[in-house]
Coordinates of C-alpha atoms in Angstrom, one line a residue:
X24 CA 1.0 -17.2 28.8
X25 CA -2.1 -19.2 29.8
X26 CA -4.4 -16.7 27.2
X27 CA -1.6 -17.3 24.6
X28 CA -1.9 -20.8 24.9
X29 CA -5.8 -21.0 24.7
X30 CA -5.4 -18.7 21.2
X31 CA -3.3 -21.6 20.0
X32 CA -5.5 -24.5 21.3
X33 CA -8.4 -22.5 19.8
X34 CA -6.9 -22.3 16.1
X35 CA -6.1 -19.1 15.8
X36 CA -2.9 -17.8 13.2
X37 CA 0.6 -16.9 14.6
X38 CA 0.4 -14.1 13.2
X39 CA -2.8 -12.8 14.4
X40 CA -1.8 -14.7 18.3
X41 CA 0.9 -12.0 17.7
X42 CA -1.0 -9.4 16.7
X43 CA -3.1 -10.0 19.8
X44 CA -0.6 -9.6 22.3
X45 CA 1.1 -6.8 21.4
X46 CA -2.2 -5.1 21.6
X47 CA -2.7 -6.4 25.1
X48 CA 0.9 -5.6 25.9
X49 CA 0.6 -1.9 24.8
X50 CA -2.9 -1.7 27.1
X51 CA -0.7 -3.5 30.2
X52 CA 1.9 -0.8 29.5
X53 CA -0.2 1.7 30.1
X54 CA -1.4 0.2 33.2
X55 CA 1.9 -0.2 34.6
X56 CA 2.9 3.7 33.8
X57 CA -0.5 5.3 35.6
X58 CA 0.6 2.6 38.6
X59 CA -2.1 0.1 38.5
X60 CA 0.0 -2.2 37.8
X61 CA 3.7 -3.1 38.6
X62 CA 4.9 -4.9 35.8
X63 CA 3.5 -6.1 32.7
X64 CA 2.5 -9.4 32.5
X65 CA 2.7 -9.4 28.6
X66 CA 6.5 -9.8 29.4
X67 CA 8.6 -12.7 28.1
X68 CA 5.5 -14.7 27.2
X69 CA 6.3 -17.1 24.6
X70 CA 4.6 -16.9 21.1
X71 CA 4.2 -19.5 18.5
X72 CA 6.7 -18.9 15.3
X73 CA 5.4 -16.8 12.8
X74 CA 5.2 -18.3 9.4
X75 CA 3.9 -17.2 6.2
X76 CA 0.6 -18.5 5.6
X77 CA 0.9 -17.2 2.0
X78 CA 3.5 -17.2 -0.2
X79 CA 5.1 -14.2 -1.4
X80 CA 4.7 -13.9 -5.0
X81 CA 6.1 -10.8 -6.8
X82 CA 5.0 -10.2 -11.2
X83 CA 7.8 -10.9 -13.4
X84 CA 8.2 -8.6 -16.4
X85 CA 5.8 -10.3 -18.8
X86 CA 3.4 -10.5 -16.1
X87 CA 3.6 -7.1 -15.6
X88 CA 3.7 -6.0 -18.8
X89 CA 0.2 -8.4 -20.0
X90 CA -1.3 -7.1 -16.8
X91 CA -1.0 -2.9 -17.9
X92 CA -1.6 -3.8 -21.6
X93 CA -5.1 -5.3 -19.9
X94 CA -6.1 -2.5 -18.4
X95 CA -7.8 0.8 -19.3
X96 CA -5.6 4.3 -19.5
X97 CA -6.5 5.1 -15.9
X98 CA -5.6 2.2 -13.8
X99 CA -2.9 1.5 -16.3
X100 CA -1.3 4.4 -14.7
X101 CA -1.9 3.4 -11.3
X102 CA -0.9 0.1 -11.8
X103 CA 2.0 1.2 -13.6
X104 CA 3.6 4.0 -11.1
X105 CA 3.0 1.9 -8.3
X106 CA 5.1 -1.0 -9.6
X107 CA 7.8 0.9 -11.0
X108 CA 8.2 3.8 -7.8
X109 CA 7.1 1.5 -5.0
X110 CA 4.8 3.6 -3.8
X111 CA 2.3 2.6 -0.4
X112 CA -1.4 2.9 -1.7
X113 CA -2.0 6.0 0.5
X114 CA 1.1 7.8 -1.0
X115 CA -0.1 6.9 -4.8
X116 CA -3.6 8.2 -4.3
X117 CA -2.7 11.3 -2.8
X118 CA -0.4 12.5 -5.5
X119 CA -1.3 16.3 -7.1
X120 CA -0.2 17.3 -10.0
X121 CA 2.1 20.2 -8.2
X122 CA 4.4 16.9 -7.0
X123 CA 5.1 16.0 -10.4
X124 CA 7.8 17.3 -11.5
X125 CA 8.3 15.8 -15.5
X126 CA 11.8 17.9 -16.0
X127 CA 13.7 16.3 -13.2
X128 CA 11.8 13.1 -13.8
X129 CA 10.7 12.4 -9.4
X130 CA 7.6 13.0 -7.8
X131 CA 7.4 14.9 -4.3
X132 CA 5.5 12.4 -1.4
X133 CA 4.2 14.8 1.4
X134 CA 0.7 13.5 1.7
X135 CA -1.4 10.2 2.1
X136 CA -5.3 9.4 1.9
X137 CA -6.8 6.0 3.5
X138 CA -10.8 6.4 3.7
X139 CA -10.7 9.8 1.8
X140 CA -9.2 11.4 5.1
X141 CA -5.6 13.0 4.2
X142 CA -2.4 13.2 6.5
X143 CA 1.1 13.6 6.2
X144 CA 3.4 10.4 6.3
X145 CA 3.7 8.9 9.6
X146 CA 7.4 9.7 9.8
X147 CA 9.7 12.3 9.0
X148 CA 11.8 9.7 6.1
X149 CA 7.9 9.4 5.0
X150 CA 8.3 13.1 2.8
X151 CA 10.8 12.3 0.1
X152 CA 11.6 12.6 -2.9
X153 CA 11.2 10.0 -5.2
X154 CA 13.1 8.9 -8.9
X155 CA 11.2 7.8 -11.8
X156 CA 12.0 6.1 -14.9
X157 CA 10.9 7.1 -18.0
X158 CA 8.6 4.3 -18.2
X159 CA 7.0 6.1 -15.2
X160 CA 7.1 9.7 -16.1
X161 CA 5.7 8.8 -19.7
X162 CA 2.4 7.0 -18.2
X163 CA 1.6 10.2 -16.0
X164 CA 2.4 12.4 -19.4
X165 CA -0.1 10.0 -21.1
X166 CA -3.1 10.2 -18.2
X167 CA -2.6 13.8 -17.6
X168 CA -3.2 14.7 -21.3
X169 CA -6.6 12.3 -20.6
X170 CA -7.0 13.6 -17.4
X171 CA -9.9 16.4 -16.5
X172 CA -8.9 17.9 -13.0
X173 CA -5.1 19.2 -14.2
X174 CA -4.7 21.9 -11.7
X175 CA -1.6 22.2 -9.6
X176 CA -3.6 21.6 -6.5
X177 CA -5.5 18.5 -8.1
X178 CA -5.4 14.8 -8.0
X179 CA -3.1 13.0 -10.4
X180 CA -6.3 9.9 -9.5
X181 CA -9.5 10.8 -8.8
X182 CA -12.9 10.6 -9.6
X183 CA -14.9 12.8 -12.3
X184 CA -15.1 15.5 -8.9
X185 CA -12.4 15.5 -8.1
X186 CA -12.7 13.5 -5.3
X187 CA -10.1 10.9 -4.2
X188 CA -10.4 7.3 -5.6
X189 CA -10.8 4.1 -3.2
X190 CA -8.3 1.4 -3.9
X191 CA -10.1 -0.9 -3.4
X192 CA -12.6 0.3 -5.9
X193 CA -10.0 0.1 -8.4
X194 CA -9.0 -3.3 -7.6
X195 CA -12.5 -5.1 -7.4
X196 CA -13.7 -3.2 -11.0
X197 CA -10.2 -3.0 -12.9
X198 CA -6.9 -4.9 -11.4
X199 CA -8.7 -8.2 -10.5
X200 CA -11.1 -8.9 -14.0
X201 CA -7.4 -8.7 -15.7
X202 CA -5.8 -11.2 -13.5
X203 CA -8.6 -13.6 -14.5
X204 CA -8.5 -12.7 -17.9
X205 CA -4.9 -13.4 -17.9
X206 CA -5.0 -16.2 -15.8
X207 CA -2.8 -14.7 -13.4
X208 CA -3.2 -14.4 -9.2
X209 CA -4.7 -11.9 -8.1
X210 CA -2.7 -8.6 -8.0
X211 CA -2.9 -6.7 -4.7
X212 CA -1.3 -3.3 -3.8
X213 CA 0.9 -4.7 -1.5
X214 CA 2.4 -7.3 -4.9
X215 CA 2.8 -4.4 -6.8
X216 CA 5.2 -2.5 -4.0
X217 CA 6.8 -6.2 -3.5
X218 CA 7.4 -6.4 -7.7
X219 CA 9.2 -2.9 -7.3
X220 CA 11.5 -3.9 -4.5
X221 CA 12.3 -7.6 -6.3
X222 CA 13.2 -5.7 -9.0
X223 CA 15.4 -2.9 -7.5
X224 CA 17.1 -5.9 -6.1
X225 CA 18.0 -7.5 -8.8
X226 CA 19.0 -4.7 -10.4

């Protein structure tokens, strides 16, 4: 309680005071299960209320719509799946052109990439099958008539290789010169997947 307190006293976030304890909790845990210690001392300590530093902000439909009419054909596509399927990041960039499936209008999620290393999702509920509209299926109709790599095994994203694309890349060259352009915040990943469930919710 007494390191929880000096976190606070020393300015750091609620969130990341948190974030701090649950790692030292997980560590203790471990101590307490190859006997070194008997209980965890990361029990019942009390941690300051987490708040939201920044304000969730989701694009509304002009937005949206300004933002992918800003962009070129390829991260117009990103942009646009991932704000109408709700994709995760990892999910969107690890698309191949085998998950697509244009007739049933869905895309197949088995795999995700972070730092060009590939895995499956972290849970079973993580390999599903996922609707689109056809706003979505006509943007990957579009890129993939654009697109070089077409194979059944390749990349519906990647570079001029082949090779799978950073996110961030895309971001700092593409996403983020628009939303100054268009005056608009800047547009993150995790916006995009917030726009998607806003607007399955008020659907």
């Amino acid at each position: 309680q007494a390191y929880v307190a000096y976190l606070v006293n020393y300015g750091y976030a609620p969130r990341t005071t948190d974030h701090i304890h649950d790692v030292l909790s997980a560590v203790l845990r471990s101590a307490v299960k190859w006997g070194h210690l008997k209980d965890n001392p990361a029990h019942d300590v009390e941690l300051p209320r987490l708040t939201n530093v920044r304000p969730k902000w989701v694009l509304t439909i002009p937005q949206a719509t300004a933002l992918l009419n800003g962009l070129a054909p390829l991260p117009r596509t990103m942009v646009g799946l991932a704000v109408l399927s709700g994709l995760r990041r990892g999910e969107l960039f690890a698309i191949r052109w085998r998950d697509f499936d244009d007739q049933n209008h869905c895309l197949l999620v088995r795999e995700a990439v972070y730092e060009g290393a590939f895995s499956t999702p972290k849970t079973a509920a993580g390999v599903r099958q996922v609707p689109l509209s056809a706003a979505a299926v006509g943007l990957i109709v579009d890129w993939k008539a654009r697109a070089k790599h077409t194979k059944p095994e390749s990349l519906v994203f990647s570079t001029w290789s082949g090779k799978p694309i950073s996110p961030n890349n895309v971001s700092r060259r593409w996403i983020y010169p628009a939303c100054e352009a268009l005056g608009l915040q800047r547009v993150t990943w995790l916006t995009l997947r917030r726009t998607y469930s806003s607007w399955a919710h008020e659907k």
